[in-house]
């Protein structure tokens, strides 16, 4: 192995590291190509009002259709995009796709529901984000109120003026903001009220602990109460069982997202199964809601 001396620290470069570096570069180059060559897809997971089983919105989730590896989940390439500078073009693609799909949804009775798009933490610190989104919405002819951005607690952590500026500008525009994976970050609760937030999404790790006599139940109850006190919407995600759904309904959380109701799916399947052609999106949904 090669050695390099810098001050008193010795860096040892193993060939193994070089290989990993090379692999990473090719993956990055392939992701860049995927963005440019239309190999990304935007999938949709519905969000339901479990009280009556009606559609309450949806979350857009990106997938990479790689010619070699098939369908790649975002957990495998979003972190890479965040480190390597590809997150901006990737998000631009996602936003444009989401806007184009929203136009189709609106012509099929989507009404005033919101479509949620995930935004990486670092992007909120990036000054022109709000303007960029405003420009894209205008160009696509989509009302800002149809869009919701999901950010994580991590995005609020820098406490940078640009984060607050971006959130305020988006709020004024009418774009809704949801705090995703809520409860897993380390944000102080006191500062939640200072941000123009609309929704708390309870992290799925707590939902999956429900009914197991663990601390998850106390945490979920506390988040529901917190949301109510701050007048935020509260959404439970990662619901997989009827017991979890029942428990949440009994505790006053009725906005549900999870495999119990539907997995993320391609746009065509989503529109076919969940959207009606005429009027409100209230056709009987293919969900176990009737059993609730
Ligand atoms: P997230 O925003 O918290 O999205 C929810 C994830 O949970 C999705 O995984 C979804 O498929 C999964 N999920 C939903 N219901 C259930 C359930 O009942 N059980 C289980 N086990 N999982 C469930 P997915 O699509 O693999 O996305 C993972 C993460 O990747 C997302 O977590 C989000 O942080 C990120 N991501 C996805 N799309 C985008 C994007 O367009 N941009 C950015 N920046 N990040 C994205
Ligand atoms: Mg999300
Ligand atoms: Mg989440
Ligand atoms: Mg997550």
Coordinates of C-alpha atoms and ligand atoms in Angstrom, one line a residue:
X1 CA 0.0 0.0 0.0
X2 CA 1.1 3.5 -0.7
X3 CA 1.7 5.9 2.2
X4 CA 1.4 9.6 2.4
X5 CA 2.6 11.7 5.2
X6 CA 0.8 14.9 6.1
X7 CA 1.9 16.3 9.4
X8 CA 1.8 13.5 12.0
X9 CA -1.0 11.6 10.3
X10 CA -0.3 8.7 8.0
X11 CA -2.8 7.8 5.3
X12 CA -2.6 4.4 4.0
X13 CA -4.1 3.7 0.6
X14 CA -5.1 0.1 0.2
X15 CA -5.8 -1.2 -3.3
X16 CA -9.2 -2.2 -1.9
X17 CA -10.1 1.5 -1.4
X18 CA -9.1 2.3 -4.9
X19 CA -11.4 -0.3 -6.2
X20 CA -14.3 1.0 -4.1
X21 CA -13.5 4.5 -5.4
X22 CA -13.5 3.3 -9.0
X23 CA -16.8 1.4 -8.5
X24 CA -18.3 4.6 -7.0
X25 CA -17.2 6.7 -9.9
X26 CA -18.7 4.4 -12.4
X27 CA -22.0 4.3 -10.4
X28 CA -22.0 8.1 -10.3
X29 CA -21.3 8.3 -14.1
X30 CA -24.1 5.8 -14.7
X31 CA -26.5 7.8 -12.5
X32 CA -25.6 10.9 -14.5
X33 CA -26.5 9.0 -17.7
X34 CA -29.7 7.8 -16.2
X35 CA -30.8 11.3 -15.5
X36 CA -29.9 12.5 -19.0
X37 CA -31.2 9.4 -20.8
X38 CA -34.6 9.1 -19.2
X39 CA -33.9 6.1 -17.0
X40 CA -35.5 7.6 -13.9
X41 CA -39.2 6.8 -13.1
X42 CA -41.5 8.5 -10.6
X43 CA -43.7 6.1 -8.6
X44 CA -46.7 6.9 -6.5
X45 CA -47.8 5.7 -3.1
X46 CA -51.3 6.9 -2.1
X47 CA -52.1 8.4 1.2
X48 CA -55.6 7.7 2.5
X49 CA -58.1 9.1 5.0
X50 CA -58.7 5.9 6.9
X51 CA -62.0 7.1 8.3
X52 CA -63.7 6.7 5.0
X53 CA -61.1 5.2 2.7
X54 CA -60.9 8.1 0.4
X55 CA -57.7 9.2 -1.3
X56 CA -56.0 12.0 0.6
X57 CA -53.0 12.6 -1.6
X58 CA -49.9 10.7 -2.7
X59 CA -46.1 10.7 -2.3
X60 CA -43.9 10.6 -5.4
X61 CA -40.9 8.3 -5.0
X62 CA -38.1 8.1 -7.5
X63 CA -36.8 4.8 -9.0
X64 CA -33.9 4.1 -11.4
X65 CA -34.6 1.7 -14.2
X66 CA -31.0 0.5 -14.9
X67 CA -30.5 -1.5 -18.1
X68 CA -28.1 -3.7 -16.3
X69 CA -29.4 -3.9 -12.7
X70 CA -33.1 -3.5 -13.2
X71 CA -35.2 -1.3 -10.8
X72 CA -32.9 0.4 -8.3
X73 CA -34.4 1.7 -5.0
X74 CA -33.7 5.3 -4.0
X75 CA -31.9 4.2 -0.8
X76 CA -29.1 3.0 -3.1
X77 CA -28.6 6.1 -5.2
X78 CA -30.0 9.2 -3.4
X79 CA -27.1 9.3 -0.9
X80 CA -24.7 8.9 -3.8
X81 CA -26.5 11.8 -5.6
X82 CA -26.3 13.9 -2.5
X83 CA -22.5 13.4 -2.1
X84 CA -21.6 13.7 -5.8
X85 CA -23.5 16.8 -6.8
X86 CA -26.2 15.0 -8.8
X87 CA -29.0 15.8 -6.4
X88 CA -29.8 19.1 -8.0
X89 CA -30.4 17.7 -11.6
X90 CA -32.1 14.7 -10.0
X91 CA -34.5 16.9 -8.1
X92 CA -35.2 19.0 -11.1
X93 CA -36.1 15.9 -13.0
X94 CA -38.4 14.7 -10.2
X95 CA -40.1 18.1 -9.9
X96 CA -40.7 18.4 -13.6
X97 CA -42.1 14.8 -13.8
X98 CA -44.3 15.4 -10.8
X99 CA -45.7 18.6 -12.3
X100 CA -46.4 16.9 -15.6
X101 CA -48.1 14.0 -13.8
X102 CA -50.1 16.4 -11.7
X103 CA -51.5 18.0 -14.8
X104 CA -52.7 14.6 -15.9
X105 CA -54.1 13.9 -12.4
X106 CA -55.9 17.2 -12.4
X107 CA -57.6 16.4 -15.6
X108 CA -58.8 13.1 -14.1
X109 CA -60.5 14.4 -10.9
X110 CA -57.5 14.8 -8.6
X111 CA -59.2 18.0 -7.2
X112 CA -57.4 19.9 -4.5
X113 CA -55.3 17.0 -3.2
X114 CA -51.5 17.4 -2.8
X115 CA -48.7 15.5 -4.3
X116 CA -45.7 15.2 -2.0
X117 CA -42.1 15.3 -3.4
X118 CA -39.0 14.6 -1.2
X119 CA -36.3 17.2 -1.1
X120 CA -32.8 16.4 0.3
X121 CA -31.8 18.3 3.4
X122 CA -28.8 20.2 1.8
X123 CA -31.0 21.7 -0.9
X124 CA -32.9 23.9 1.5
X125 CA -29.7 25.6 2.4
X126 CA -29.3 26.4 -1.2
X127 CA -30.6 30.0 -1.7
X128 CA -32.7 29.9 -4.9
X129 CA -34.7 26.7 -4.2
X130 CA -38.0 28.5 -3.6
X131 CA -37.6 30.6 -6.8
X132 CA -36.6 27.5 -8.7
X133 CA -39.7 25.7 -7.6
X134 CA -41.9 28.7 -8.3
X135 CA -40.5 28.9 -11.8
X136 CA -41.1 25.2 -12.5
X137 CA -44.7 25.3 -11.2
X138 CA -45.5 28.4 -13.4
X139 CA -43.9 26.8 -16.4
X140 CA -45.9 23.6 -15.9
X141 CA -49.1 25.5 -15.1
X142 CA -49.5 23.7 -11.7
X143 CA -51.0 25.5 -8.7
X144 CA -48.5 25.7 -5.8
X145 CA -51.2 24.4 -3.5
X146 CA -51.0 21.1 -5.3
X147 CA -47.5 20.5 -4.2
X148 CA -46.1 19.4 -0.8
X149 CA -42.4 19.1 -0.1
X150 CA -41.2 16.5 2.3
X151 CA -38.1 17.5 4.2
X152 CA -36.4 15.8 7.2
X153 CA -35.5 17.3 10.5
X154 CA -31.9 17.4 9.3
X155 CA -32.9 20.1 6.8
X156 CA -33.9 22.4 9.7
X157 CA -30.7 21.8 11.7
X158 CA -28.3 24.3 10.1
X159 CA -30.6 27.0 11.4
X160 CA -29.3 29.0 8.4
X161 CA -31.2 32.0 7.3
X162 CA -31.4 30.5 3.8
X163 CA -33.4 27.5 5.2
X164 CA -36.0 29.8 6.8
X165 CA -36.0 32.1 3.8
X166 CA -36.7 29.2 1.5
X167 CA -39.4 27.8 3.7
X168 CA -41.1 31.2 4.2
X169 CA -41.0 31.8 0.4
X170 CA -42.5 28.4 -0.3
X171 CA -45.2 28.9 2.3
X172 CA -46.1 32.3 0.9
X173 CA -46.3 30.7 -2.5
X174 CA -48.8 28.2 -1.1
X175 CA -46.6 25.1 -1.3
X176 CA -47.1 22.8 1.8
X177 CA -44.2 21.5 3.9
X178 CA -44.1 18.1 5.6
X179 CA -41.5 17.0 8.1
X180 CA -40.7 13.5 7.1
X181 CA -39.4 10.6 9.3
X182 CA -40.4 12.7 12.3
X183 CA -39.1 11.6 15.6
X184 CA -35.8 10.2 14.4
X185 CA -34.0 13.5 14.2
X186 CA -32.7 15.5 17.1
X187 CA -34.4 18.8 16.5
X188 CA -35.5 20.6 19.7
X189 CA -39.3 20.6 19.8
X190 CA -39.3 24.3 20.8
X191 CA -38.2 25.3 17.4
X192 CA -40.8 23.4 15.4
X193 CA -43.2 26.3 15.9
X194 CA -40.8 28.8 14.2
X195 CA -40.9 27.1 10.8
X196 CA -43.9 27.3 8.5
X197 CA -44.7 23.6 8.5
X198 CA -48.0 22.0 7.6
X199 CA -47.5 18.3 8.3
X200 CA -45.7 15.9 10.6
X201 CA -45.0 12.4 9.1
X202 CA -44.5 9.9 11.9
X203 CA -41.5 7.8 11.1
X204 CA -42.3 4.2 10.2
X205 CA -40.0 2.7 12.8
X206 CA -42.5 3.9 15.5
X207 CA -45.5 2.6 13.5
X208 CA -43.9 -0.8 13.2
X209 CA -43.4 -1.0 16.9
X210 CA -47.1 -0.5 17.7
X211 CA -48.8 -3.3 19.6
X212 CA -45.5 -4.7 20.8
X213 CA -45.6 -3.0 24.2
X214 CA -42.6 -0.9 23.4
X215 CA -42.0 2.8 23.7
X216 CA -43.2 3.3 20.2
X217 CA -46.8 3.8 21.4
X218 CA -45.9 6.6 23.8
X219 CA -43.8 8.3 21.1
X220 CA -46.6 8.1 18.5
X221 CA -49.2 9.4 21.0
X222 CA -46.9 12.3 21.9
X223 CA -46.3 13.2 18.2
X224 CA -50.1 13.1 17.5
X225 CA -50.6 15.5 20.5
X226 CA -47.8 17.7 19.4
X227 CA -49.2 18.0 15.9
X228 CA -52.6 18.8 17.2
X229 CA -51.2 21.5 19.5
X230 CA -49.2 23.1 16.7
X231 CA -52.1 22.7 14.3
X232 CA -50.2 20.5 11.9
X233 CA -51.6 17.7 10.0
X234 CA -50.3 14.3 11.1
X235 CA -49.6 11.4 8.8
X236 CA -48.6 7.9 9.8
X237 CA -46.4 6.1 7.2
X238 CA -45.3 2.5 7.0
X239 CA -48.6 1.0 8.1
X240 CA -48.5 -2.7 7.3
X241 CA -51.2 -4.3 9.5
X242 CA -54.8 -3.7 10.4
X243 CA -53.9 -3.6 14.1
X244 CA -51.6 -0.7 13.4
X245 CA -54.3 1.1 11.4
X246 CA -56.9 0.5 14.2
X247 CA -54.6 1.7 16.9
X248 CA -53.8 4.9 15.0
X249 CA -57.5 5.6 14.2
X250 CA -58.4 5.2 17.9
X251 CA -55.6 7.6 18.8
X252 CA -56.9 10.2 16.3
X253 CA -54.5 9.8 13.4
X254 CA -56.5 9.2 10.3
X255 CA -54.1 10.0 7.5
X256 CA -52.4 6.8 6.6
X257 CA -49.8 5.6 4.1
X258 CA -48.3 2.1 4.0
X259 CA -48.2 -1.3 2.3
X260 CA -51.4 -2.2 4.1
X261 CA -53.2 0.1 1.7
X262 CA -50.9 0.2 -1.3
X263 CA -47.3 -0.1 -2.3
X264 CA -45.6 2.6 -4.4
X265 CA -46.6 2.0 -8.0
X266 CA -46.1 3.2 -11.5
X267 CA -48.1 6.3 -12.5
X268 CA -50.3 4.4 -14.9
X269 CA -51.3 1.8 -12.2
X270 CA -51.8 4.5 -9.6
X271 CA -54.1 6.6 -11.8
X272 CA -56.0 3.5 -12.9
X273 CA -56.6 2.2 -9.4
X274 CA -57.0 5.4 -7.4
X275 CA -58.3 8.2 -9.6
X276 CA -61.7 8.6 -11.2
X277 CA -62.2 10.2 -14.5
X278 CA -65.1 12.3 -13.5
X279 CA -65.4 14.3 -10.3
X280 CA -63.8 13.8 -7.0
X281 CA -61.3 11.0 -6.3
X282 CA -63.7 9.1 -4.2
X283 CA -64.3 5.8 -6.0
X284 CA -64.2 2.7 -3.8
X285 CA -60.5 2.0 -3.3
X286 CA -58.9 -1.4 -3.5
X287 CA -57.9 -1.3 0.2
X288 CA -58.8 -3.1 3.3
X289 CA -60.4 0.1 4.6
X290 CA -63.8 -1.6 4.7
X291 CA -62.5 -3.8 7.4
X292 CA -61.4 -1.0 9.6
Ligands
LIG1 P1 -39.4 8.4 2.6 O1 -39.6 9.7 2.0 O2 -39.6 8.3 4.1 O3 -40.4 7.4 1.8 C1 -41.1 6.3 2.4 C2 -40.4 5.1 2.1 O4 -41.0 4.0 2.8 C3 -40.5 4.6 0.6 O5 -39.3 3.9 0.3 C4 -41.7 3.7 0.7 O6 -41.7 2.8 -0.4 C5 -41.5 3.0 2.0 N1 -42.8 2.5 2.5 C6 -44.0 3.0 2.4 N2 -44.9 2.2 3.1 C7 -44.2 1.2 3.7 C8 -44.6 0.1 4.5 O7 -45.7 -0.1 4.8 N3 -43.6 -0.7 4.9 C9 -42.3 -0.5 4.5 N4 -41.4 -1.4 5.0 N5 -41.9 0.5 3.7 C10 -42.9 1.4 3.3 P2 -38.5 4.2 -1.0 O8 -39.4 4.5 -2.1 O9 -37.5 3.1 -1.1 O10 -37.7 5.5 -0.6 C11 -36.8 5.6 0.4 C12 -36.3 7.0 0.7 O11 -35.6 7.5 -0.4 C13 -37.5 7.9 0.9 O12 -38.0 7.8 2.2 C14 -36.8 9.2 0.7 O13 -36.0 9.6 1.8 C15 -35.8 8.9 -0.4 N6 -36.4 9.3 -1.7 C16 -37.3 8.7 -2.5 N7 -37.6 9.4 -3.6 C17 -36.9 10.6 -3.5 C18 -36.7 11.7 -4.4 O14 -37.4 11.9 -5.4 N8 -35.9 12.7 -3.9 C19 -35.2 12.6 -2.7 N9 -34.3 13.5 -2.4 N10 -35.3 11.5 -1.9 C20 -36.1 10.5 -2.3
LIG2 MG1 -41.0 11.1 2.2
LIG3 MG1 -40.6 9.0 5.6
LIG4 MG1 -37.4 7.4 5.3

